[in-house]
Tab-separated table of C-alpha atoms in Angstrom:
chain	number	residue	atom	x	y	z
V	1036	ASN	CA	-4.346	-15.982	-12.841
V	1037	ALA	CA	-3.328	-16.283	-9.635
V	1038	GLY	CA	-1.748	-12.711	-9.106
V	1039	VAL	CA	0.204	-12.473	-5.610
V	1040	THR	CA	0.317	-15.072	-3.711
V	1041	GLN	CA	1.793	-14.709	-0.138
V	1042	THR	CA	2.049	-17.597	2.323
V	1043	PRO	CA	1.497	-18.341	5.109
V	1044	LYS	CA	-1.977	-16.418	6.250
V	1045	PHE	CA	-0.883	-16.639	10.385
V	1046	GLN	CA	2.371	-17.261	12.361
V	1047	VAL	CA	3.170	-17.422	15.623
V	1048	LEU	CA	6.885	-17.005	16.655
V	1049	LYS	CA	8.837	-17.239	19.601
V	1050	THR	CA	11.141	-14.001	20.322
V	1051	GLY	CA	14.623	-15.179	18.355
V	1052	GLN	CA	13.191	-17.204	16.216
V	1053	SER	CA	13.848	-16.821	12.387
V	1054	MET	CA	11.437	-17.537	9.824
V	1055	THR	CA	10.712	-16.385	5.782
V	1056	LEU	CA	7.724	-15.174	4.371
V	1057	GLN	CA	7.166	-15.939	0.587
V	1058	CYS	CA	5.631	-14.062	-2.087
V	1059	ALA	CA	5.197	-15.113	-5.619
V	1060	GLN	CA	3.600	-13.424	-8.802
V	1061	ASP	CA	3.110	-14.458	-12.185
V	1062	MET	CA	2.206	-10.759	-13.627
V	1063	ASN	CA	5.825	-10.507	-14.702
V	1064	HIS	CA	6.161	-7.500	-12.697
V	1065	GLU	CA	9.584	-6.267	-12.354
V	1066	TYR	CA	8.936	-3.922	-9.092
V	1067	MET	CA	7.971	-5.892	-5.953
V	1068	SER	CA	7.779	-4.858	-2.300
V	1069	TRP	CA	6.893	-5.744	1.353
V	1070	TYR	CA	4.849	-3.454	3.580
V	1071	ARG	CA	3.901	-3.834	7.166
V	1072	GLN	CA	0.614	-2.687	8.706
V	1073	ASP	CA	0.069	-1.491	12.015
V	1074	PRO	CA	-2.967	0.004	14.077
V	1075	GLY	CA	-2.927	3.905	12.704
V	1076	MET	CA	0.618	3.231	11.146
V	1077	GLY	CA	-0.501	2.794	7.269
V	1078	LEU	CA	1.533	1.081	5.106
V	1079	ARG	CA	5.232	1.155	5.596
V	1080	LEU	CA	7.707	-0.091	3.265
V	1081	ILE	CA	10.022	-2.774	4.637
V	1082	HIS	CA	12.274	-3.585	1.383
V	1083	TYR	CA	11.503	-3.470	-2.581
V	1084	SER	CA	13.080	-4.986	-5.576
V	1085	VAL	CA	13.211	-3.112	-9.443
V	1086	GLY	CA	14.189	-6.723	-10.819
V	1087	ALA	CA	15.842	-10.076	-10.590
V	1088	GLY	CA	19.262	-9.169	-8.467
V	1089	ILE	CA	18.102	-5.801	-7.285
V	1090	THR	CA	17.035	-5.047	-3.844
V	1091	ASP	CA	16.934	-1.940	-1.998
V	1092	GLN	CA	15.645	-0.812	1.535
V	1093	GLY	CA	12.323	1.320	2.602
V	1094	GLU	CA	11.535	2.950	5.367
V	1095	VAL	CA	11.784	-0.066	7.888
V	1096	PRO	CA	14.352	-2.321	6.919
V	1097	ASN	CA	15.993	-3.353	10.264
V	1098	GLY	CA	15.664	-7.180	11.483
V	1099	TYR	CA	14.412	-8.005	7.615
V	1100	ASN	CA	16.423	-9.539	4.779
V	1101	VAL	CA	15.076	-9.879	1.094
V	1102	SER	CA	16.618	-11.382	-2.068
V	1103	ARG	CA	15.331	-11.674	-5.652
V	1104	SER	CA	16.685	-14.164	-7.582
V	1105	THR	CA	13.963	-14.596	-10.020
V	1106	THR	CA	11.196	-12.513	-11.276
V	1107	GLU	CA	8.313	-14.298	-9.784
V	1108	ASP	CA	9.391	-14.455	-6.189
V	1109	PHE	CA	10.449	-12.065	-3.203
V	1110	PRO	CA	10.724	-13.790	0.076
V	1111	LEU	CA	11.020	-11.658	3.166
V	1112	ARG	CA	13.456	-13.269	6.016
V	1113	LEU	CA	13.138	-11.959	9.992
V	1114	LEU	CA	16.786	-12.989	11.076
V	1115	SER	CA	15.630	-12.683	14.870
V	1116	ALA	CA	12.182	-12.204	15.990
V	1117	ALA	CA	11.367	-9.528	18.354
V	1118	PRO	CA	7.850	-8.787	19.263
V	1119	SER	CA	7.819	-5.361	17.693
V	1120	GLN	CA	7.845	-7.205	14.672
V	1121	THR	CA	4.191	-8.626	15.503
V	1122	SER	CA	2.374	-7.144	12.380
V	1123	VAL	CA	0.189	-7.500	9.423
V	1124	TYR	CA	2.637	-7.807	6.545
V	1125	PHE	CA	1.603	-7.422	2.834
V	1126	CYS	CA	3.521	-8.407	-0.318
V	1127	ALA	CA	2.828	-6.258	-3.804
V	1128	SER	CA	3.853	-6.439	-7.216
V	1129	SER	CA	3.759	-3.915	-10.124
V	1130	TYR	CA	4.796	-2.903	-13.398
V	1131	ILE	CA	8.118	-0.703	-12.718
V	1132	ARG	CA	6.081	2.607	-13.509
V	1133	GLY	CA	2.770	1.140	-12.924
V	1134	THR	CA	0.056	3.183	-11.745
V	1135	GLU	CA	-1.715	0.158	-9.831
V	1136	ALA	CA	-0.038	-2.446	-7.286
V	1137	PHE	CA	-1.262	-5.787	-6.700
V	1138	PHE	CA	-1.171	-7.276	-3.168
V	1139	GLY	CA	-1.508	-10.535	-1.756
V	1140	GLN	CA	-3.467	-11.557	1.086
V	1141	GLY	CA	-1.166	-10.374	4.091
V	1142	THR	CA	0.298	-12.523	6.872
V	1143	ARG	CA	-0.704	-11.724	10.038
V	1144	LEU	CA	2.567	-12.530	12.491
V	1145	THR	CA	2.306	-12.413	16.362
V	1146	VAL	CA	5.743	-12.691	17.949
V	1147	VAL	CA	5.688	-13.710	21.452
H	902	GLY	CA	11.964	11.761	2.108
H	903	GLN	CA	8.301	11.184	0.571
H	904	SER	CA	5.186	11.887	2.963
H	905	LEU	CA	1.958	11.558	2.449
H	906	GLU	CA	-0.753	12.979	5.576
H	907	GLN	CA	-4.194	12.189	5.524
H	908	PRO	CA	-6.982	12.441	8.025
H	909	SER	CA	-6.970	9.671	10.559
H	910	GLU	CA	-10.869	8.998	10.305
H	911	VAL	CA	-13.965	10.554	8.568
H	912	THR	CA	-17.785	9.813	9.038
H	913	ALA	CA	-20.484	10.420	6.939
H	914	VAL	CA	-24.148	9.160	6.837
H	915	GLU	CA	-25.468	6.821	4.167
H	916	GLY	CA	-26.069	8.931	0.868
H	917	ALA	CA	-23.846	11.889	1.723
H	918	ILE	CA	-20.734	12.937	-0.058
H	919	VAL	CA	-17.218	13.028	1.718
H	920	GLN	CA	-14.051	13.763	0.494
H	921	ILE	CA	-10.857	12.518	1.552
H	922	ASN	CA	-7.591	14.505	1.173
H	923	CYS	CA	-3.949	13.794	0.716
H	924	THR	CA	-1.005	16.214	1.427
H	925	TYR	CA	2.222	15.480	0.241
H	926	GLN	CA	5.672	16.143	0.499
H	927	THR	CA	7.779	14.667	-2.316
H	928	SER	CA	10.604	15.738	-4.812
H	929	GLY	CA	8.891	14.289	-8.075
H	930	PHE	CA	6.308	11.442	-8.404
H	931	TYR	CA	4.621	9.584	-11.436
H	932	GLY	CA	1.016	10.226	-10.392
H	933	LEU	CA	-1.358	10.274	-7.446
H	934	SER	CA	-3.072	6.489	-6.703
H	935	TRP	CA	-6.117	5.689	-4.303
H	936	TYR	CA	-6.767	2.102	-2.585
H	937	GLN	CA	-9.768	1.140	-0.221
H	938	GLN	CA	-8.963	-1.626	2.744
H	939	HIS	CA	-11.592	-3.398	4.449
H	940	ASP	CA	-10.670	-4.786	7.637
H	941	GLY	CA	-9.120	-8.192	7.502
H	942	GLY	CA	-8.753	-7.626	4.002
H	943	ALA	CA	-5.469	-6.462	1.471
H	944	PRO	CA	-5.389	-3.324	-0.346
H	945	THR	CA	-7.305	-2.990	-3.540
H	946	PHE	CA	-6.779	-0.201	-6.306
H	947	LEU	CA	-9.415	2.827	-6.529
H	948	SER	CA	-8.067	5.048	-8.831
H	949	TYR	CA	-5.197	7.373	-10.608
H	950	ASN	CA	-4.542	10.693	-11.307
H	951	ALA	CA	-1.225	11.095	-13.906
H	952	LEU	CA	-2.356	14.747	-14.618
H	953	ASP	CA	-3.671	17.633	-12.834
H	954	GLY	CA	-7.752	17.535	-12.572
H	955	LEU	CA	-10.694	15.266	-11.951
H	956	GLU	CA	-11.061	11.275	-12.572
H	957	GLU	CA	-14.507	10.138	-12.353
H	958	THR	CA	-14.877	6.159	-12.044
H	959	GLY	CA	-18.839	5.513	-10.511
H	960	ARG	CA	-19.517	7.278	-7.538
H	961	PHE	CA	-15.980	7.738	-6.892
H	962	SER	CA	-13.747	10.563	-8.279
H	963	SER	CA	-9.921	11.869	-7.719
H	964	PHE	CA	-8.403	14.878	-7.577
H	965	LEU	CA	-4.662	15.938	-8.261
H	966	SER	CA	-3.060	19.328	-8.197
H	967	ARG	CA	0.357	19.379	-7.964
H	968	SER	CA	0.975	23.095	-7.706
H	969	ASP	CA	-0.947	23.039	-4.471
H	970	SER	CA	1.384	19.208	-3.562
H	971	TYR	CA	-2.705	18.008	-2.783
H	972	GLY	CA	-4.913	15.419	-3.894
H	973	TYR	CA	-8.235	14.207	-2.745
H	974	LEU	CA	-10.706	11.190	-3.022
H	975	LEU	CA	-14.719	12.168	-3.335
H	976	LEU	CA	-17.016	9.387	-2.546
H	977	GLN	CA	-20.379	10.117	-3.408
H	978	GLU	CA	-23.758	8.792	-2.660
H	979	LEU	CA	-22.432	6.811	0.414
H	980	GLN	CA	-23.090	3.148	1.104
H	981	MET	CA	-22.390	1.068	4.365
H	982	LYS	CA	-20.133	-1.245	2.117
H	983	ASP	CA	-17.751	2.137	1.322
H	984	SER	CA	-16.908	1.933	5.470
H	985	ALA	CA	-12.898	0.820	5.099
H	986	SER	CA	-9.669	2.590	4.770
H	987	TYR	CA	-8.442	4.682	2.221
H	988	PHE	CA	-5.091	4.924	1.102
H	989	CYS	CA	-3.067	7.492	-1.389
H	990	ALA	CA	0.046	6.368	-2.718
H	991	VAL	CA	2.727	7.797	-4.615
H	992	ARG	CA	5.644	6.682	-7.224
H	993	GLU	CA	8.900	7.961	-6.916
H	994	ALA	CA	9.990	9.596	-9.980
H	995	SER	CA	13.725	9.725	-9.129
H	996	GLY	CA	14.779	6.765	-10.424
H	997	THR	CA	13.928	4.502	-7.381
H	998	TYR	CA	10.225	3.592	-8.436
H	999	LYS	CA	9.912	3.568	-4.234
H	1000	TYR	CA	6.067	2.983	-3.774
H	1001	ILE	CA	5.061	4.757	-1.038
H	1002	PHE	CA	1.664	4.919	0.778
H	1003	GLY	CA	-0.029	7.418	2.820
H	1004	THR	CA	-0.838	7.144	6.634
H	1005	GLY	CA	-4.615	6.395	5.523
H	1006	THR	CA	-8.103	7.553	6.413
H	1007	ARG	CA	-10.584	5.176	8.214
H	1008	LEU	CA	-14.200	6.191	6.900
H	1009	LYS	CA	-17.039	4.893	9.042
H	1010	VAL	CA	-20.388	5.223	7.348
H	1011	LEU	CA	-23.733	5.587	9.245
H	1012	ALA	CA	-26.899	4.800	8.658
Protein backbone atom coordinates (compact mmCIF):
# COMPACT_ATOMS: atom_id res chain seq x y z
CA ASN A 1 0.00 0.00 0.00
CA ALA A 2 1.79 3.11 -1.28
CA GLY A 3 -0.30 5.73 0.62
CA VAL A 4 0.47 9.24 -0.64
CA THR A 5 3.13 9.50 -3.33
CA GLN A 6 4.60 12.93 -3.96
CA THR A 7 7.19 13.78 -6.61
CA PRO A 8 9.79 15.14 -7.03
CA LYS A 9 11.63 15.16 -3.68
CA PHE A 10 13.89 18.04 -4.65
CA GLN A 11 13.63 20.71 -7.35
CA VAL A 12 15.54 23.85 -8.29
CA LEU A 13 13.80 26.35 -10.55
CA LYS A 14 14.81 29.62 -12.08
CA THR A 15 12.60 32.64 -11.51
CA GLY A 16 9.79 32.66 -14.04
CA GLN A 17 9.85 28.94 -14.79
CA SER A 18 6.74 26.83 -14.33
CA MET A 19 6.44 23.32 -12.99
CA THR A 20 3.99 20.78 -11.62
CA LEU A 21 4.32 18.93 -8.31
CA GLN A 22 2.63 15.56 -8.51
CA CYS A 23 0.55 13.94 -5.76
CA ALA A 24 -1.26 10.62 -5.90
CA GLN A 25 -3.04 8.57 -3.23
CA ASP A 26 -4.37 5.03 -3.35
CA MET A 27 -6.62 5.09 -0.27
CA ASN A 28 -9.76 6.37 -2.04
CA HIS A 29 -9.72 9.52 0.09
CA GLU A 30 -12.13 12.25 -0.89
CA TYR A 31 -10.10 15.09 0.62
CA MET A 32 -6.69 16.15 -0.73
CA SER A 33 -4.68 19.24 0.07
CA TRP A 34 -1.40 21.05 -0.49
CA TYR A 35 0.59 22.84 2.23
CA ARG A 36 3.76 24.83 2.22
CA GLN A 37 6.06 24.85 5.20
CA ASP A 38 8.48 27.67 5.88
CA PRO A 39 10.69 27.93 8.97
CA GLY A 40 8.63 29.08 11.96
CA MET A 41 5.43 29.30 9.90
CA GLY A 42 3.88 25.91 10.40
CA LEU A 43 1.87 24.27 7.63
CA ARG A 44 -0.07 26.76 5.55
CA LEU A 45 -2.89 25.56 3.33
CA ILE A 46 -2.48 26.44 -0.36
CA HIS A 47 -5.40 24.64 -2.07
CA TYR A 48 -7.65 21.75 -1.21
CA SER A 49 -10.22 19.48 -2.82
CA VAL A 50 -13.18 17.55 -1.41
CA GLY A 51 -13.61 15.37 -4.48
CA ALA A 52 -12.98 15.01 -8.19
CA GLY A 53 -13.87 18.21 -10.01
CA ILE A 54 -14.02 20.31 -6.82
CA THR A 55 -11.19 22.55 -5.63
CA ASP A 56 -10.96 25.59 -3.40
CA GLN A 57 -8.40 28.07 -2.12
CA GLY A 58 -6.67 27.90 1.22
CA GLU A 59 -4.72 30.58 3.09
CA VAL A 60 -1.95 31.20 0.53
CA PRO A 61 -3.24 30.35 -2.99
CA ASN A 62 -1.59 33.11 -5.04
CA GLY A 63 0.84 31.84 -7.66
CA TYR A 64 -0.50 28.27 -7.56
CA ASN A 65 -3.12 26.34 -9.52
CA VAL A 66 -4.65 22.94 -8.87
CA SER A 67 -7.04 20.56 -10.56
CA ARG A 68 -8.69 17.30 -9.48
CA SER A 69 -9.72 15.26 -12.49
CA THR A 70 -9.61 11.94 -10.61
CA THR A 71 -9.99 10.87 -6.97
CA GLU A 72 -6.37 9.69 -6.92
CA ASP A 73 -4.45 12.68 -8.30
CA PHE A 74 -4.08 16.28 -7.15
CA PRO A 75 -1.24 18.11 -8.94
CA LEU A 76 -0.02 21.54 -7.87
CA ARG A 77 1.15 23.92 -10.60
CA LEU A 78 3.49 26.84 -10.10
CA LEU A 79 2.68 29.24 -12.89
CA SER A 80 5.73 31.53 -12.81
CA ALA A 81 8.11 30.63 -9.99
CA ALA A 82 9.31 33.37 -7.63
CA PRO A 83 11.98 33.24 -4.91
CA SER A 84 9.17 33.71 -2.34
CA GLN A 85 7.92 30.25 -3.33
CA THR A 86 11.08 28.61 -2.02
CA SER A 87 9.66 26.23 0.58
CA VAL A 88 8.91 22.64 1.46
CA TYR A 89 5.62 21.47 -0.04
CA PHE A 90 3.49 18.66 1.37
CA CYS A 91 0.52 16.92 -0.16
CA ALA A 92 -1.93 15.24 2.22
CA SER A 93 -5.10 13.17 1.91
CA SER A 94 -7.85 11.99 4.24
CA TYR A 95 -11.48 10.96 4.37
CA ILE A 96 -13.69 14.02 4.20
CA ARG A 97 -14.44 13.94 7.95
CA GLY A 98 -11.35 11.92 8.76
CA THR A 99 -9.49 12.41 12.00
CA GLU A 100 -6.10 11.66 10.42
CA ALA A 101 -4.34 13.14 7.41
CA PHE A 102 -1.75 11.12 5.51
CA PHE A 103 1.20 13.01 4.10
CA GLY A 104 3.50 12.58 1.15
CA GLN A 105 7.25 12.71 1.73
CA GLY A 106 7.47 16.39 0.76
CA THR A 107 9.12 18.40 -2.03
CA ARG A 108 11.96 20.77 -1.20
CA LEU A 109 11.69 23.53 -3.80
CA THR A 110 14.29 26.24 -4.32
CA VAL A 111 13.66 29.14 -6.69
CA VAL A 112 16.75 31.08 -7.71
CA GLY B 1 -11.18 32.53 9.88
CA GLN B 2 -9.67 29.74 11.88
CA SER B 3 -6.44 30.14 13.80
CA LEU B 4 -4.58 27.77 16.10
CA GLU B 5 -1.80 29.18 18.24
CA GLN B 6 1.00 27.20 19.85
CA PRO B 7 4.17 28.17 21.71
CA SER B 8 7.07 28.26 19.30
CA GLU B 9 9.51 26.25 21.40
CA VAL B 10 9.57 24.10 24.53
CA THR B 11 12.65 22.58 26.20
CA ALA B 12 12.67 19.73 28.74
CA VAL B 13 15.03 17.06 30.06
CA GLU B 14 14.93 13.34 29.44
CA GLY B 15 12.46 11.56 31.67
CA ALA B 16 10.42 14.69 32.36
CA ILE B 17 6.82 15.53 31.45
CA VAL B 18 6.02 18.34 29.02
CA GLN B 19 2.75 19.93 27.94
CA ILE B 20 2.28 21.60 24.55
CA ASN B 21 -0.71 23.91 24.37
CA CYS B 22 -2.98 24.78 21.47
CA THR B 23 -5.43 27.65 21.71
CA TYR B 24 -7.82 28.20 18.86
CA GLN B 25 -10.35 30.56 17.39
CA THR B 26 -12.81 28.73 15.22
CA SER B 27 -16.51 28.76 14.56
CA GLY B 28 -16.81 24.99 14.60
CA PHE B 29 -14.74 21.88 14.06
CA TYR B 30 -15.02 18.10 14.27
CA GLY B 31 -12.18 17.47 16.69
CA LEU B 32 -8.58 18.28 17.58
CA SER B 33 -5.71 16.22 16.15
CA TRP B 34 -2.00 16.21 16.97
CA TYR B 35 0.95 15.45 14.70
CA GLN B 36 4.67 14.91 15.17
CA GLN B 37 7.27 15.96 12.62
CA HIS B 38 10.97 15.16 12.82
CA ASP B 39 13.43 17.36 10.95
CA GLY B 40 13.41 16.54 7.26
CA GLY B 41 10.35 14.31 7.57
CA ALA B 42 6.62 14.53 7.02
CA PRO B 43 4.05 15.04 9.79
CA THR B 44 2.69 11.84 11.31
CA PHE B 45 -0.53 11.46 13.25
CA LEU B 46 -0.37 11.07 17.04
CA SER B 47 -3.84 11.45 18.54
CA TYR B 48 -7.36 12.80 18.19
CA ASN B 49 -9.95 14.26 20.56
CA ALA B 50 -13.53 14.29 19.32
CA LEU B 51 -14.99 15.11 22.71
CA ASP B 52 -13.85 17.12 25.71
CA GLY B 53 -11.52 15.29 28.03
CA LEU B 54 -8.34 13.29 28.03
CA GLU B 55 -7.29 10.64 25.50
CA GLU B 56 -4.29 8.46 26.36
CA THR B 57 -2.05 6.61 23.91
CA GLY B 58 0.99 5.16 25.64
CA ARG B 59 3.33 7.94 26.77
CA PHE B 60 1.26 10.55 24.94
CA SER B 61 -2.03 12.03 26.09
CA SER B 62 -4.17 14.74 24.53
CA PHE B 63 -6.81 16.95 26.08
CA LEU B 64 -9.60 19.10 24.67
CA SER B 65 -11.87 21.71 26.25
CA ARG B 66 -14.24 23.22 23.72
CA SER B 67 -15.67 25.66 26.27
CA ASP B 68 -12.16 27.07 26.86
CA SER B 69 -11.10 26.86 23.16
CA TYR B 70 -8.04 25.01 24.35
CA GLY B 71 -6.26 21.73 23.99
CA TYR B 72 -2.91 20.26 24.87
CA LEU B 73 -0.58 17.36 24.15
CA LEU B 74 1.11 15.79 27.16
CA LEU B 75 4.31 13.81 26.67
CA GLN B 76 5.51 11.70 29.60
CA GLU B 77 8.82 9.98 30.26
CA LEU B 78 10.48 12.10 27.61
CA GLN B 79 13.07 10.44 25.39
CA MET B 80 15.64 12.00 23.10
CA LYS B 81 13.71 10.70 20.10
CA ASP B 82 10.76 12.90 21.11
CA SER B 83 12.76 15.95 19.95
CA ALA B 84 10.61 17.10 17.04
CA SER B 85 7.97 19.64 16.06
CA TYR B 86 4.38 19.11 17.16
CA PHE B 87 1.28 20.50 15.47
CA CYS B 88 -2.35 20.65 16.45
CA ALA B 89 -4.95 20.55 13.67
CA VAL B 90 -8.70 20.88 13.18
CA ARG B 91 -11.15 20.15 10.40
CA GLU B 92 -13.76 22.83 9.82
CA ALA B 93 -17.36 21.77 10.35
CA SER B 94 -18.72 24.63 8.23
CA GLY B 95 -19.10 22.50 5.11
CA THR B 96 -15.71 23.26 3.54
CA TYR B 97 -13.96 20.45 5.49
CA LYS B 98 -10.75 22.51 5.42
CA TYR B 99 -7.99 20.94 7.49
CA ILE B 100 -6.00 23.63 9.29
CA PHE B 101 -2.77 23.27 11.27
CA GLY B 102 -1.45 25.21 14.22
CA THR B 103 1.73 27.26 14.18
CA GLY B 104 3.77 24.36 15.57
CA THR B 105 5.91 23.82 18.67
CA ARG B 106 9.51 22.71 18.49
CA LEU B 107 10.35 20.40 21.41
CA LYS B 108 13.97 20.01 22.46
CA VAL B 109 14.75 17.16 24.83
CA LEU B 110 18.03 17.55 26.71
CA ALA B 111 20.07 14.69 28.12
